[in-house]
Amino acid sequence: MAQGVVKNPDEQVVLGEEIGNVRLVTLNRPRQLNVISSKVVSLLAEYLEKWEKDDQAKLVIVKGVGRAFSAGGDLKMFYDGRNSKDSCLEVVYRMYWLCHHIHTYKKTQVALAHGITMGGGASLMVPLKFSVVTEKTVFSTPEASIGFHTDCGFSFIHSRLPGHLGEFLALTGARLNGKELVAAGLATHFVPSEKLPELEKRLIGLNTGDEIAVKSAIEEFSEDVQLDGQSVLNKQSIIDECFSKETVAEIIKSFEAEAGKEGNGWIGPVLKGLKKSSPTGLKITLRSVREGREQALAECLKKEFRLTINILRAIISADIYEGIRALTIEKDNAPKWDPPTLDKVDDDKVDLVFQPFGEDLELQIPENENCRWDGKYENSAYATSQELVLQQSSDG
């Protein structure tokens, strides 16, 4: 094991194993549903950079322990930092920078995404060359509902889904199961969960990153996907009709009109969730996904970085903290949004969270392939200004 045996379990949030030409990453916080903390991000980045540069490493497998692959970002971390300016800036910077490297990774990657795979957690599955899901996989991007936005590259991913499915998933946080993920193109293979350990052994035994060999091995275990008749993916025409509308208010109005029609009982619960969501989060998310259609991956991640930092700074609303409070801290599920309704969310205010930062304060994503692991947080203007502050306080 690359990081050795560490007695303190806090230090084993990510395990990295080197087996022949195969590298195995295990997200190891089962009690916390493998949420992504700053330690998780740092270890993932460290392993992935090391292995991309290692000629002996041919195949990287990513999996989670327990009933989740990864439930996404550590919301408690964001909440605990609410009174300290930019307390989470470093982890956000590192995560989005890492997302770019996962999308563009030079070695063959396989995600074994069993169980809960949500938000930022899904960014460790969807971009990989091969992503294996099971009957227990549950995917969603529910960030807008708590006053946040669809991040970790999902303004890029969702904007490229068929029709307006991306807007639907981003605004409603609707869940997709394993078979639906394959049908939507968000995963590559469906394998029954009881076969997953055997598949993992088979991939390790291959000892190669040859894509044809890896694909062939996965297909020995995978099953063809047949969608349930009630799957939301069979409702694409309604989704396109409603979620193509220009504004969130028009989308909701159109969705309400469809809800009254015979056979559309599935819309009611989705609509209820949509109406309970943060108006600010919904408006930011819709615009971000729509902009994503015209943006390259690097542009999407830079934009998402700005949005996240401005949302955490509460420059137009503190809904993110109210949303986390209601969902995970006090768990009353009764958030009090500010502004409380869509018509009170000023579009000029929404413009503010999209404003570019100064060039040196943007997420630094290297354009030159020869320097692709440049742009790290520790070399950013944020880190150097922090060092300056610490230096001045120690001098004082």
Short mmCIF file of C-alpha atoms in Angstrom, two decimals:
data_model
loop_
_atom_site.label_atom_id
_atom_site.label_comp_id
_atom_site.label_asym_id
_atom_site.label_seq_id
_atom_site.Cartn_x
_atom_site.Cartn_y
_atom_site.Cartn_z
CA MET A 1 0.00 0.00 0.00
CA ALA A 2 1.45 3.30 -1.10
CA GLN A 3 0.82 5.26 2.09
CA GLY A 4 1.72 2.47 4.51
CA VAL A 5 -0.26 1.41 7.54
CA VAL A 6 -1.40 4.34 9.62
CA LYS A 7 -3.00 3.71 12.99
CA ASN A 8 -4.96 6.96 13.02
CA PRO A 9 -8.09 6.22 10.93
CA ASP A 10 -8.45 9.93 10.12
CA GLU A 11 -5.34 9.63 8.01
CA GLN A 12 -6.71 6.74 5.98
CA VAL A 13 -9.59 8.59 4.33
CA VAL A 14 -8.15 7.52 0.96
CA LEU A 15 -6.17 4.33 0.47
CA GLY A 16 -3.75 3.99 -2.42
CA GLU A 17 -2.55 0.52 -3.43
CA GLU A 18 -0.02 -0.42 -6.07
CA ILE A 19 -0.50 -3.96 -7.45
CA GLY A 20 1.71 -4.70 -10.45
CA ASN A 21 0.66 -2.24 -13.15
CA VAL A 22 -2.67 -1.52 -11.45
CA ARG A 23 -3.33 1.34 -9.02
CA LEU A 24 -6.31 1.13 -6.69
CA VAL A 25 -7.87 4.17 -4.99
CA THR A 26 -10.34 3.42 -2.19
CA LEU A 27 -12.47 6.17 -0.64
CA ASN A 28 -12.46 5.05 2.97
CA ARG A 29 -14.88 7.13 5.07
CA PRO A 30 -17.86 4.74 5.07
CA ARG A 31 -19.52 6.26 8.14
CA GLN A 32 -19.45 9.66 6.42
CA LEU A 33 -20.59 8.15 3.08
CA ASN A 34 -17.13 8.87 1.67
CA VAL A 35 -17.75 12.61 1.51
CA ILE A 36 -14.99 14.71 0.02
CA SER A 37 -12.98 16.61 2.64
CA SER A 38 -9.78 18.62 2.10
CA LYS A 39 -7.72 15.57 3.11
CA VAL A 40 -9.52 13.41 0.53
CA VAL A 41 -8.86 15.95 -2.23
CA SER A 42 -5.17 16.29 -1.34
CA LEU A 43 -4.61 12.53 -1.27
CA LEU A 44 -6.47 11.94 -4.53
CA ALA A 45 -4.46 14.62 -6.30
CA GLU A 46 -1.21 13.26 -4.88
CA TYR A 47 -1.92 9.69 -6.02
CA LEU A 48 -3.23 10.63 -9.46
CA GLU A 49 -0.29 12.87 -10.29
CA LYS A 50 2.21 10.29 -9.06
CA TRP A 51 0.61 7.49 -11.04
CA GLU A 52 0.17 9.45 -14.25
CA LYS A 53 3.92 10.10 -14.19
CA ASP A 54 4.74 6.49 -13.27
CA ASP A 55 5.49 4.37 -16.36
CA GLN A 56 4.66 1.22 -14.37
CA ALA A 57 1.10 2.44 -13.67
CA LYS A 58 -1.25 1.42 -16.49
CA LEU A 59 -4.72 1.18 -14.95
CA VAL A 60 -6.33 3.18 -12.12
CA ILE A 61 -9.41 1.79 -10.35
CA VAL A 62 -11.50 4.03 -8.06
CA LYS A 63 -14.00 2.60 -5.55
CA GLY A 64 -15.68 3.40 -2.25
CA VAL A 65 -16.13 1.42 0.96
CA GLY A 66 -19.59 0.82 2.40
CA ARG A 67 -22.97 1.89 1.04
CA ALA A 68 -21.65 4.91 -0.84
CA PHE A 69 -19.19 5.50 -3.63
CA SER A 70 -19.16 9.15 -2.54
CA ALA A 71 -21.98 11.40 -1.35
CA GLY A 72 -20.13 14.52 -2.55
CA GLY A 73 -18.66 17.51 -0.79
CA ASP A 74 -18.43 17.72 2.99
CA LEU A 75 -21.33 20.07 3.75
CA LYS A 76 -20.47 20.31 7.43
CA MET A 77 -17.03 21.61 6.46
CA PHE A 78 -18.70 24.43 4.49
CA TYR A 79 -21.12 25.17 7.33
CA ASP A 80 -18.43 25.23 10.02
CA GLY A 81 -16.47 27.73 7.94
CA ARG A 82 -19.39 30.13 7.46
CA ASN A 83 -18.01 32.81 9.79
CA SER A 84 -14.42 32.69 8.54
CA LYS A 85 -13.89 34.33 5.16
CA ASP A 86 -12.64 31.92 2.51
CA SER A 87 -12.02 29.11 5.01
CA CYS A 88 -12.92 26.58 2.29
CA LEU A 89 -11.29 28.36 -0.64
CA GLU A 90 -8.27 26.05 -0.68
CA VAL A 91 -10.27 22.81 -0.79
CA VAL A 92 -12.59 24.22 -3.48
CA TYR A 93 -9.63 25.35 -5.58
CA ARG A 94 -7.89 21.98 -5.22
CA MET A 95 -11.07 20.01 -6.05
CA TYR A 96 -11.96 21.89 -9.23
CA TRP A 97 -8.32 21.82 -10.38
CA LEU A 98 -8.36 18.05 -9.73
CA CYS A 99 -11.63 17.68 -11.68
CA HIS A 100 -9.85 18.98 -14.78
CA HIS A 101 -7.10 16.40 -14.34
CA ILE A 102 -9.57 13.56 -13.84
CA HIS A 103 -11.37 14.50 -17.09
CA THR A 104 -8.08 14.65 -19.00
CA TYR A 105 -6.18 11.82 -17.26
CA LYS A 106 -3.58 10.03 -19.37
CA LYS A 107 -3.99 6.53 -17.93
CA THR A 108 -7.02 4.24 -18.27
CA GLN A 109 -9.42 4.73 -15.34
CA VAL A 110 -12.29 2.58 -14.07
CA ALA A 111 -14.80 3.71 -11.44
CA LEU A 112 -16.65 1.00 -9.51
CA ALA A 113 -19.49 3.26 -8.39
CA HIS A 114 -21.63 1.15 -6.08
CA GLY A 115 -24.15 2.92 -3.84
CA ILE A 116 -24.69 6.65 -3.29
CA THR A 117 -22.92 8.71 -5.96
CA MET A 118 -23.95 12.34 -5.62
CA GLY A 119 -22.76 15.81 -6.52
CA GLY A 120 -18.99 16.11 -6.37
CA GLY A 121 -18.79 12.39 -5.66
CA ALA A 122 -20.12 11.71 -9.15
CA SER A 123 -17.23 13.77 -10.58
CA LEU A 124 -15.02 10.83 -9.58
CA MET A 125 -17.18 8.53 -11.74
CA VAL A 126 -18.74 10.20 -14.79
CA PRO A 127 -15.58 11.54 -16.53
CA LEU A 128 -13.67 8.24 -16.30
CA LYS A 129 -13.11 6.15 -19.42
CA PHE A 130 -15.07 3.31 -17.80
CA SER A 131 -17.68 3.78 -15.07
CA VAL A 132 -19.38 0.70 -13.66
CA VAL A 133 -22.65 1.06 -11.75
CA THR A 134 -24.91 -1.45 -9.97
CA GLU A 135 -28.55 -1.85 -8.92
CA LYS A 136 -27.61 -0.03 -5.70
CA THR A 137 -26.15 3.04 -7.43
CA VAL A 138 -28.08 6.27 -6.79
CA PHE A 139 -27.00 9.41 -8.62
CA SER A 140 -28.14 12.99 -8.25
CA THR A 141 -26.90 16.56 -8.41
CA PRO A 142 -29.09 18.20 -5.72
CA GLU A 143 -26.96 21.29 -5.04
CA ALA A 144 -29.45 23.94 -6.28
CA SER A 145 -31.99 22.84 -3.68
CA ILE A 146 -29.74 24.02 -0.84
CA GLY A 147 -28.74 27.34 -2.40
CA PHE A 148 -25.64 26.06 -4.15
CA HIS A 149 -25.07 25.22 -7.84
CA THR A 150 -24.19 22.23 -10.03
CA ASP A 151 -20.40 22.10 -9.68
CA CYS A 152 -17.33 19.85 -10.03
CA GLY A 153 -17.61 20.00 -13.80
CA PHE A 154 -21.32 19.22 -13.98
CA SER A 155 -22.19 22.51 -15.70
CA PHE A 156 -20.08 20.99 -18.50
CA ILE A 157 -21.42 17.42 -18.20
CA HIS A 158 -25.12 18.25 -17.76
CA SER A 159 -25.12 20.78 -20.58
CA ARG A 160 -24.06 18.00 -22.97
CA LEU A 161 -26.83 15.53 -22.10
CA PRO A 162 -29.63 14.93 -24.63
CA GLY A 163 -32.15 17.73 -25.01
CA HIS A 164 -32.77 19.57 -21.75
CA LEU A 165 -32.18 16.58 -19.45
CA GLY A 166 -29.22 18.48 -17.96
CA GLU A 167 -31.35 21.39 -16.80
CA PHE A 168 -33.88 18.92 -15.39
CA LEU A 169 -31.27 16.99 -13.35
CA ALA A 170 -29.53 20.17 -12.19
CA LEU A 171 -32.66 22.04 -11.09
CA THR A 172 -34.67 19.17 -9.60
CA GLY A 173 -31.87 17.02 -8.15
CA ALA A 174 -33.82 14.07 -9.60
CA ARG A 175 -32.27 10.69 -8.86
CA LEU A 176 -31.12 8.23 -11.49
CA ASN A 177 -30.44 4.55 -10.80
CA GLY A 178 -27.62 2.50 -12.29
CA LYS A 179 -29.47 1.43 -15.42
CA GLU A 180 -30.65 4.98 -16.07
CA LEU A 181 -27.08 6.26 -15.73
CA VAL A 182 -25.92 3.90 -18.49
CA ALA A 183 -28.89 4.82 -20.69
CA ALA A 184 -28.19 8.54 -20.20
CA GLY A 185 -24.50 8.13 -21.02
CA LEU A 186 -23.38 9.09 -17.49
CA ALA A 187 -21.93 5.60 -16.90
CA THR A 188 -20.59 2.99 -19.30
CA HIS A 189 -21.56 -0.40 -17.80
CA PHE A 190 -24.13 -1.97 -15.48
CA VAL A 191 -22.85 -4.88 -13.37
CA PRO A 192 -24.92 -6.61 -10.63
CA SER A 193 -23.38 -5.79 -7.24
CA GLU A 194 -22.68 -9.43 -6.35
CA LYS A 195 -20.31 -9.60 -9.33
CA LEU A 196 -18.37 -6.44 -8.42
CA PRO A 197 -15.67 -8.09 -6.24
CA GLU A 198 -15.03 -10.63 -8.97
CA LEU A 199 -14.79 -7.88 -11.60
CA GLU A 200 -12.31 -5.99 -9.45
CA LYS A 201 -10.13 -9.12 -9.17
CA ARG A 202 -10.38 -9.65 -12.92
CA LEU A 203 -9.25 -6.07 -13.65
CA ILE A 204 -6.33 -6.35 -11.23
CA GLY A 205 -5.40 -9.69 -12.80
CA LEU A 206 -5.36 -8.13 -16.28
CA ASN A 207 -2.42 -6.00 -15.15
CA THR A 208 -2.85 -3.72 -18.16
CA GLY A 209 -4.40 -0.41 -19.14
CA ASP A 210 -5.17 -1.57 -22.67
CA GLU A 211 -8.64 -0.11 -23.26
CA ILE A 212 -9.87 -2.96 -25.46
CA ALA A 213 -8.80 -5.56 -22.87
CA VAL A 214 -10.35 -3.58 -19.98
CA LYS A 215 -13.62 -3.06 -21.86
CA SER A 216 -13.77 -6.74 -22.80
CA ALA A 217 -13.18 -7.77 -19.16
CA ILE A 218 -15.96 -5.49 -17.88
CA GLU A 219 -18.32 -6.80 -20.55
CA GLU A 220 -17.85 -10.34 -19.23
CA PHE A 221 -19.70 -9.16 -16.11
CA SER A 222 -22.01 -6.44 -17.43
CA GLU A 223 -25.66 -6.75 -18.39
CA ASP A 224 -27.66 -4.99 -21.09
CA VAL A 225 -29.82 -2.22 -19.75
CA GLN A 226 -33.61 -2.26 -20.03
CA LEU A 227 -35.27 0.85 -18.63
CA ASP A 228 -38.29 0.60 -16.38
CA GLY A 229 -41.39 1.91 -18.19
CA GLN A 230 -41.77 4.63 -15.54
CA SER A 231 -38.19 5.87 -15.85
CA VAL A 232 -37.85 9.63 -16.06
CA LEU A 233 -35.69 9.05 -19.13
CA ASN A 234 -38.86 7.96 -20.93
CA LYS A 235 -40.30 11.43 -20.23
CA GLN A 236 -37.78 13.28 -22.40
CA SER A 237 -40.41 15.04 -24.53
CA ILE A 238 -42.06 16.58 -21.43
CA ILE A 239 -38.66 17.46 -19.96
CA ASP A 240 -37.60 19.15 -23.20
CA GLU A 241 -40.90 21.02 -23.46
CA CYS A 242 -40.68 22.39 -19.90
CA PHE A 243 -36.97 22.74 -19.22
CA SER A 244 -36.23 24.54 -22.49
CA LYS A 245 -38.11 27.60 -21.18
CA GLU A 246 -36.04 30.72 -20.67
CA THR A 247 -36.42 31.27 -16.92
CA VAL A 248 -36.91 29.14 -13.80
CA ALA A 249 -40.35 30.71 -13.27
CA GLU A 250 -41.42 29.76 -16.82
CA ILE A 251 -40.03 26.24 -16.35
CA ILE A 252 -42.09 25.77 -13.18
CA LYS A 253 -45.22 27.19 -14.83
CA SER A 254 -44.82 24.87 -17.81
CA PHE A 255 -44.13 21.88 -15.54
CA GLU A 256 -47.27 22.70 -13.51
CA ALA A 257 -49.34 22.69 -16.70
CA GLU A 258 -47.99 19.24 -17.61
CA ALA A 259 -48.63 17.92 -14.08
CA GLY A 260 -52.37 18.31 -14.59
CA LYS A 261 -52.43 15.99 -17.60
CA GLU A 262 -53.37 12.32 -17.38
CA GLY A 263 -50.45 9.94 -16.79
CA ASN A 264 -48.18 12.65 -15.42
CA GLY A 265 -48.46 11.76 -11.74
CA TRP A 266 -44.64 11.49 -11.56
CA ILE A 267 -44.36 15.28 -11.92
CA GLY A 268 -46.05 16.14 -8.59
CA PRO A 269 -43.25 15.10 -6.19
CA VAL A 270 -40.57 16.55 -8.50
CA LEU A 271 -42.43 19.85 -8.72
CA LYS A 272 -42.87 19.96 -4.94
CA GLY A 273 -39.11 19.62 -4.47
CA LEU A 274 -38.42 22.25 -7.11
CA LYS A 275 -40.72 24.76 -5.39
CA LYS A 276 -39.06 24.10 -2.00
CA SER A 277 -35.58 24.78 -3.40
CA SER A 278 -33.56 27.95 -2.95
CA PRO A 279 -34.75 30.51 -5.55
CA THR A 280 -31.22 31.94 -5.72
CA GLY A 281 -29.68 28.49 -6.14
CA LEU A 282 -32.12 27.66 -8.95
CA LYS A 283 -31.42 30.85 -10.89
CA ILE A 284 -27.64 30.51 -10.61
CA THR A 285 -27.77 26.83 -11.57
CA LEU A 286 -29.93 27.32 -14.66
CA ARG A 287 -27.67 30.06 -15.97
CA SER A 288 -24.51 28.06 -15.24
CA VAL A 289 -25.71 24.95 -17.10
CA ARG A 290 -26.94 27.04 -20.03
CA GLU A 291 -23.61 28.87 -20.24
CA GLY A 292 -21.89 25.48 -20.03
CA ARG A 293 -23.20 24.56 -23.48
CA GLU A 294 -20.94 27.19 -25.00
CA GLN A 295 -17.96 26.64 -22.69
CA ALA A 296 -15.03 24.25 -22.76
CA LEU A 297 -14.33 22.18 -19.65
CA ALA A 298 -11.67 24.59 -18.34
CA GLU A 299 -14.04 27.56 -18.74
CA CYS A 300 -16.81 25.68 -16.91
CA LEU A 301 -14.51 24.86 -13.98
CA LYS A 302 -13.23 28.45 -13.75
CA LYS A 303 -16.81 29.71 -13.77
CA GLU A 304 -17.85 27.15 -11.12
CA PHE A 305 -14.92 28.23 -8.96
CA ARG A 306 -16.12 31.87 -9.09
CA LEU A 307 -19.68 30.83 -8.32
CA THR A 308 -18.70 28.66 -5.36
CA ILE A 309 -16.43 31.28 -3.79
CA ASN A 310 -19.05 34.03 -4.24
CA ILE A 311 -21.82 31.80 -2.88
CA LEU A 312 -19.70 30.84 0.16
CA ARG A 313 -18.91 34.54 0.66
CA ALA A 314 -22.70 35.10 0.64
CA ILE A 315 -22.31 38.13 -1.62
CA ILE A 316 -25.96 38.04 -2.70
CA SER A 317 -27.50 35.47 -0.32
CA ALA A 318 -26.56 33.21 2.58
CA ASP A 319 -28.94 30.49 1.34
CA ILE A 320 -26.12 27.91 1.16
CA TYR A 321 -25.71 28.01 4.95
CA GLU A 322 -29.46 28.05 5.57
CA GLY A 323 -29.86 25.09 3.22
CA ILE A 324 -27.15 23.06 4.95
CA ARG A 325 -28.58 23.97 8.36
CA ALA A 326 -32.06 22.76 7.41
CA LEU A 327 -30.85 19.61 5.67
CA THR A 328 -27.97 18.29 7.78
CA ILE A 329 -27.42 20.36 10.95
CA GLU A 330 -30.82 20.89 12.58
CA LYS A 331 -32.56 18.64 10.04
CA ASP A 332 -35.88 20.49 10.25
CA ASN A 333 -36.19 20.56 6.45
CA ALA A 334 -37.72 24.02 6.77
CA PRO A 335 -35.25 26.45 5.22
CA LYS A 336 -36.06 30.16 5.21
CA TRP A 337 -34.68 31.41 1.92
CA ASP A 338 -33.55 35.00 1.44
CA PRO A 339 -34.82 36.23 -0.98
CA PRO A 340 -37.84 33.96 -0.39
CA THR A 341 -39.24 33.80 -3.94
CA LEU A 342 -37.95 33.75 -7.52
CA ASP A 343 -39.41 37.16 -8.37
CA LYS A 344 -37.41 38.69 -5.52
CA VAL A 345 -34.08 37.34 -6.84
CA ASP A 346 -32.74 40.25 -8.86
CA ASP A 347 -31.02 39.22 -12.11
CA ASP A 348 -28.50 42.02 -11.62
CA LYS A 349 -27.55 40.42 -8.31
CA VAL A 350 -27.18 37.02 -10.00
CA ASP A 351 -24.80 38.71 -12.48
CA LEU A 352 -22.52 39.54 -9.55
CA VAL A 353 -21.70 35.91 -8.72
CA PHE A 354 -20.69 35.28 -12.35
CA GLN A 355 -18.26 38.21 -12.57
CA PRO A 356 -14.70 37.15 -13.47
CA PHE A 357 -12.02 37.54 -10.82
CA GLY A 358 -8.70 39.19 -11.56
CA GLU A 359 -6.63 36.89 -13.80
CA ASP A 360 -4.31 35.81 -10.97
CA LEU A 361 -7.31 34.98 -8.74
CA GLU A 362 -8.99 32.67 -11.24
CA LEU A 363 -8.66 28.89 -11.02
CA GLN A 364 -5.34 28.23 -12.77
CA ILE A 365 -5.79 25.41 -15.28
CA PRO A 366 -2.64 24.78 -17.33
CA GLU A 367 -3.08 25.08 -21.09
CA ASN A 368 0.28 23.57 -21.97
CA GLU A 369 0.23 19.76 -21.95
CA ASN A 370 3.89 19.66 -20.91
CA CYS A 371 3.05 21.54 -17.72
CA ARG A 372 -0.33 19.95 -17.07
CA TRP A 373 0.23 19.48 -13.35
CA ASP A 374 1.02 23.19 -12.87
CA GLY A 375 -1.48 25.64 -11.41
CA LYS A 376 -1.64 24.01 -7.98
CA TYR A 377 -3.13 25.93 -5.07
CA GLU A 378 0.22 26.31 -3.31
CA ASN A 379 1.53 28.28 -6.30
CA SER A 380 -1.59 30.43 -6.64
CA ALA A 381 -2.02 34.06 -5.67
CA TYR A 382 -4.29 32.90 -2.84
CA ALA A 383 -1.54 30.84 -1.19
CA THR A 384 1.18 33.46 -1.68
CA SER A 385 -1.03 36.24 -0.24
CA GLN A 386 -1.82 33.98 2.73
CA GLU A 387 1.90 33.43 3.29
CA LEU A 388 2.45 37.18 3.16
CA VAL A 389 -0.22 37.75 5.82
CA LEU A 390 1.35 35.08 8.05
CA GLN A 391 4.81 36.54 7.48
CA GLN A 392 3.62 40.05 8.38
CA SER A 393 1.88 38.83 11.55
CA SER A 394 4.98 36.93 12.67
CA ASP A 395 7.16 39.96 11.91
CA GLY A 396 4.78 42.12 13.91
#
